[in-house]
Coordinates of C-alpha atoms in Angstrom, one line a residue:
X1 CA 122.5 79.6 68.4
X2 CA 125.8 81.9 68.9
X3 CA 129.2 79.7 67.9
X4 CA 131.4 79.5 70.8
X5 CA 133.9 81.9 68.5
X6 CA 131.3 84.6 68.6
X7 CA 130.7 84.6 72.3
X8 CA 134.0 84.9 72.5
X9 CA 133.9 88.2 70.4
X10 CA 131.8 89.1 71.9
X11 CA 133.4 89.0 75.5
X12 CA 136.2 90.7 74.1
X13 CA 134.4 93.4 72.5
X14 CA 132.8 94.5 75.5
X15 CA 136.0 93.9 77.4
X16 CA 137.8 96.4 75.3
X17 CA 134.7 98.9 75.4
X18 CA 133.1 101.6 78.3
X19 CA 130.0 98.9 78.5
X20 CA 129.8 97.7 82.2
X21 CA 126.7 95.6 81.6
X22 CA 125.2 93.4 78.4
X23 CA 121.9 91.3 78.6
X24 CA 122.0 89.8 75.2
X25 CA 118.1 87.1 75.3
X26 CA 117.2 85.2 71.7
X27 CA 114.7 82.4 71.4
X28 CA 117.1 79.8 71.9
X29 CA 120.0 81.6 74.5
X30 CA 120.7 84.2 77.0
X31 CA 124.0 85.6 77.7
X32 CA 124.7 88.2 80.5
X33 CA 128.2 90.1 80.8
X34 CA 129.7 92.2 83.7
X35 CA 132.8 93.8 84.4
X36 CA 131.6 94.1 88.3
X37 CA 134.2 92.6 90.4
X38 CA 131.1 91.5 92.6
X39 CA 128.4 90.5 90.0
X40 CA 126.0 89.2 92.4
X41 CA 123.1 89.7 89.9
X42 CA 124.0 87.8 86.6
X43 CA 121.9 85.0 87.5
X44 CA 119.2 86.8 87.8
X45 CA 119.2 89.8 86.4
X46 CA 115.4 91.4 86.8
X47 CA 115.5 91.0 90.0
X48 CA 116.5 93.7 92.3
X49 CA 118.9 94.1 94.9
X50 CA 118.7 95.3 98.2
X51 CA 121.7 95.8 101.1
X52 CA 120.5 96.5 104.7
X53 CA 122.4 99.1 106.3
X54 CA 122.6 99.4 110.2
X55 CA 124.5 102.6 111.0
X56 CA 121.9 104.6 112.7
X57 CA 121.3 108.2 111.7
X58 CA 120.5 111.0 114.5
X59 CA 117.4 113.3 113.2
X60 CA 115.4 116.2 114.3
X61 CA 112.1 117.5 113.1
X62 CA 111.8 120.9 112.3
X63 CA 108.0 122.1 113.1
X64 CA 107.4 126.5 113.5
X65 CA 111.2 127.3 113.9
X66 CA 111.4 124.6 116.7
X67 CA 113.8 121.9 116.5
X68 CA 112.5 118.3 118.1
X69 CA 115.0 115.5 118.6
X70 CA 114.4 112.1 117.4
X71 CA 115.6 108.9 118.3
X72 CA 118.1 107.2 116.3
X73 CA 116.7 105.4 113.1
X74 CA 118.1 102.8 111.2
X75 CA 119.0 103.3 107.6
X76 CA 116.4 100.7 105.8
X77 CA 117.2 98.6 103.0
X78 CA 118.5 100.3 100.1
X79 CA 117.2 98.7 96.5
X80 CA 119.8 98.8 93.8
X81 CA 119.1 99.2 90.1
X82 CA 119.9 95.4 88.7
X83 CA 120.5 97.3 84.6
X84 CA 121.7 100.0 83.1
X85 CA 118.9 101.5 81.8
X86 CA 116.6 104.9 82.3
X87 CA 114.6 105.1 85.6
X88 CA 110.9 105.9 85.3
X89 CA 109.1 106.6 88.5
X90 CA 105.5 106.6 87.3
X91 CA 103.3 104.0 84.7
X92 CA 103.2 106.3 81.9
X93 CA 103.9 110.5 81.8
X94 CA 100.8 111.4 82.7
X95 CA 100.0 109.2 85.9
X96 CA 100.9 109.3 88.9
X97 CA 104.4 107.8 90.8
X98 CA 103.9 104.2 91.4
X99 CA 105.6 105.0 94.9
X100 CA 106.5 108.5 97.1
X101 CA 108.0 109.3 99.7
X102 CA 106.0 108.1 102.5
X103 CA 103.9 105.6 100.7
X104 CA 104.2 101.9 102.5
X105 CA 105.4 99.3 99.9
X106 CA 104.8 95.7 100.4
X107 CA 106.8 92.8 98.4
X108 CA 105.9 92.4 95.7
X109 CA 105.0 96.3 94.9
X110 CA 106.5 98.2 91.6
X111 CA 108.9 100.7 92.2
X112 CA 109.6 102.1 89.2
X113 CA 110.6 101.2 85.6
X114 CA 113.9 101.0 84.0
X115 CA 113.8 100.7 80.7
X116 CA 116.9 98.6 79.0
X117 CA 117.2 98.2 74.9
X118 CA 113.7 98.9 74.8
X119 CA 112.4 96.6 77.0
X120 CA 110.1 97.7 80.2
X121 CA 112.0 96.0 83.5
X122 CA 110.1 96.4 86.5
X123 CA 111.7 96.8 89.6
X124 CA 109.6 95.6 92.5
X125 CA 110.4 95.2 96.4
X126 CA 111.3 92.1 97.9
X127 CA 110.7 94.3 101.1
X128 CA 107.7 95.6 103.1
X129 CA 108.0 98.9 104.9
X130 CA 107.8 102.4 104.3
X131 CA 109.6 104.5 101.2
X132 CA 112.1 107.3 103.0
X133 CA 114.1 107.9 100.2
X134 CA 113.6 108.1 96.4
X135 CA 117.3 108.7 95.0
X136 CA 116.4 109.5 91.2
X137 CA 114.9 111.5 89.1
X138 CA 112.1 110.5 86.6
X139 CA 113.8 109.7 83.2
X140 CA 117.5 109.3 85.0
X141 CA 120.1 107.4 83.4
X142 CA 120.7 104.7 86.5
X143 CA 123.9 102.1 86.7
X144 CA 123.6 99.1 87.7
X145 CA 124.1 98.9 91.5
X146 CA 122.7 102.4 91.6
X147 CA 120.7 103.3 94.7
X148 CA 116.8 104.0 93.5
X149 CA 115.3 103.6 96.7
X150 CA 115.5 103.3 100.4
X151 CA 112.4 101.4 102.0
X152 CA 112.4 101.3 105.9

C-alpha cells in the first residue's frame, strides 16, 4: 500500500509535469489523476464517453456529376477516448477493422483498442446505430476526450 506522503508526491509530480492523465492499478489500490477541469471519467475510467450533439448538418449526395439534396441529419453521438493511449482500429495487424464506416454497431460492440502502459483497453459502444465517422488513424496517439468515433 502507497503512504499518504507518496500519493502526495506523486500528485505533485504530475502536477509539475506535461502528463494530463495517470491510471496507476496494484493488487491492493488504484489511483487515477487528471488535470481536466471536467474529469467526468475518473470513476470509471475504461468506460467510454459519448456526448450527443443536435446541431443538424445540411448534406448532398454526389452520384455521376449530379448533386442530390438531403434532408438535414443529426450529428450522432460522438465516443470519446477515456486514456491516453495509441488507437488501434483492428484485433491484430493483419485482420480486419473491428468497425467501418457504415457498419451498424450495437452496445456492447468493440470499437477499437487503445493501448495504455501496455495494457489492451477496449473501447466498446454504449450506443446502437450506424458508424458515420471514424476520426483516427490506426496506431494514432489519442488524448483523452479525443473524438474516435461518431455512431448515428
Amino acid at each position: 500500500m502507497m503512504s499518504f506522503e507518496k500519493i502526495k508526491e506523486l500528485i505533485q509530480l504530475v502536477n509539475q509535469s506535461e502528463m494530463m492523465y495517470v491510471d496507476i492499478k496494484t493488487d491492493d489500490m488504484h489511483i487515477t489523476l487528471s488535470k481536466r477541469e471536467q474529469a467526468d471519467l475518473v470513476h470509471a475510467p475504461l468506460s467510454h464517453s459519448q456526448t450527443q450533439t443536435d446541431s443538424k448538418q445540411e448534406i448532398s449526395v454526389v452520384t455521376n456529376d449530379e448533386t442530390i439534396p438531403t434532408q438535414a441529419i443529426s450529428q450522432g453521438n460522438i465516443i470519446e477516448s477515456p486514456l491516453v493511449g495509441v488507437a488501434y482500429l483492428s484485433p491484430a495487424p493483419d485482420l480486419s477493422p473491428f468497425k467501418q464506416v457504415g457498419d451498424t454497431v450495437a452496445v456492447g460492440d468493440v470499437l477499437c483498442i487503445v493501448e495504455a502502459m501496455k495494457i489492451m483497453n477496449e473501447i466498446k459502444s454504449d450506443v446502437a446505430g450506424v458508424v458515420t465517422e471514424i476520426m483516427v488513424d490506426n496506431q494514432q496517439i489519442v488524448e483523452f476526450g479525443q473524438p474516435l468515433f461518431r455512431i448515428l
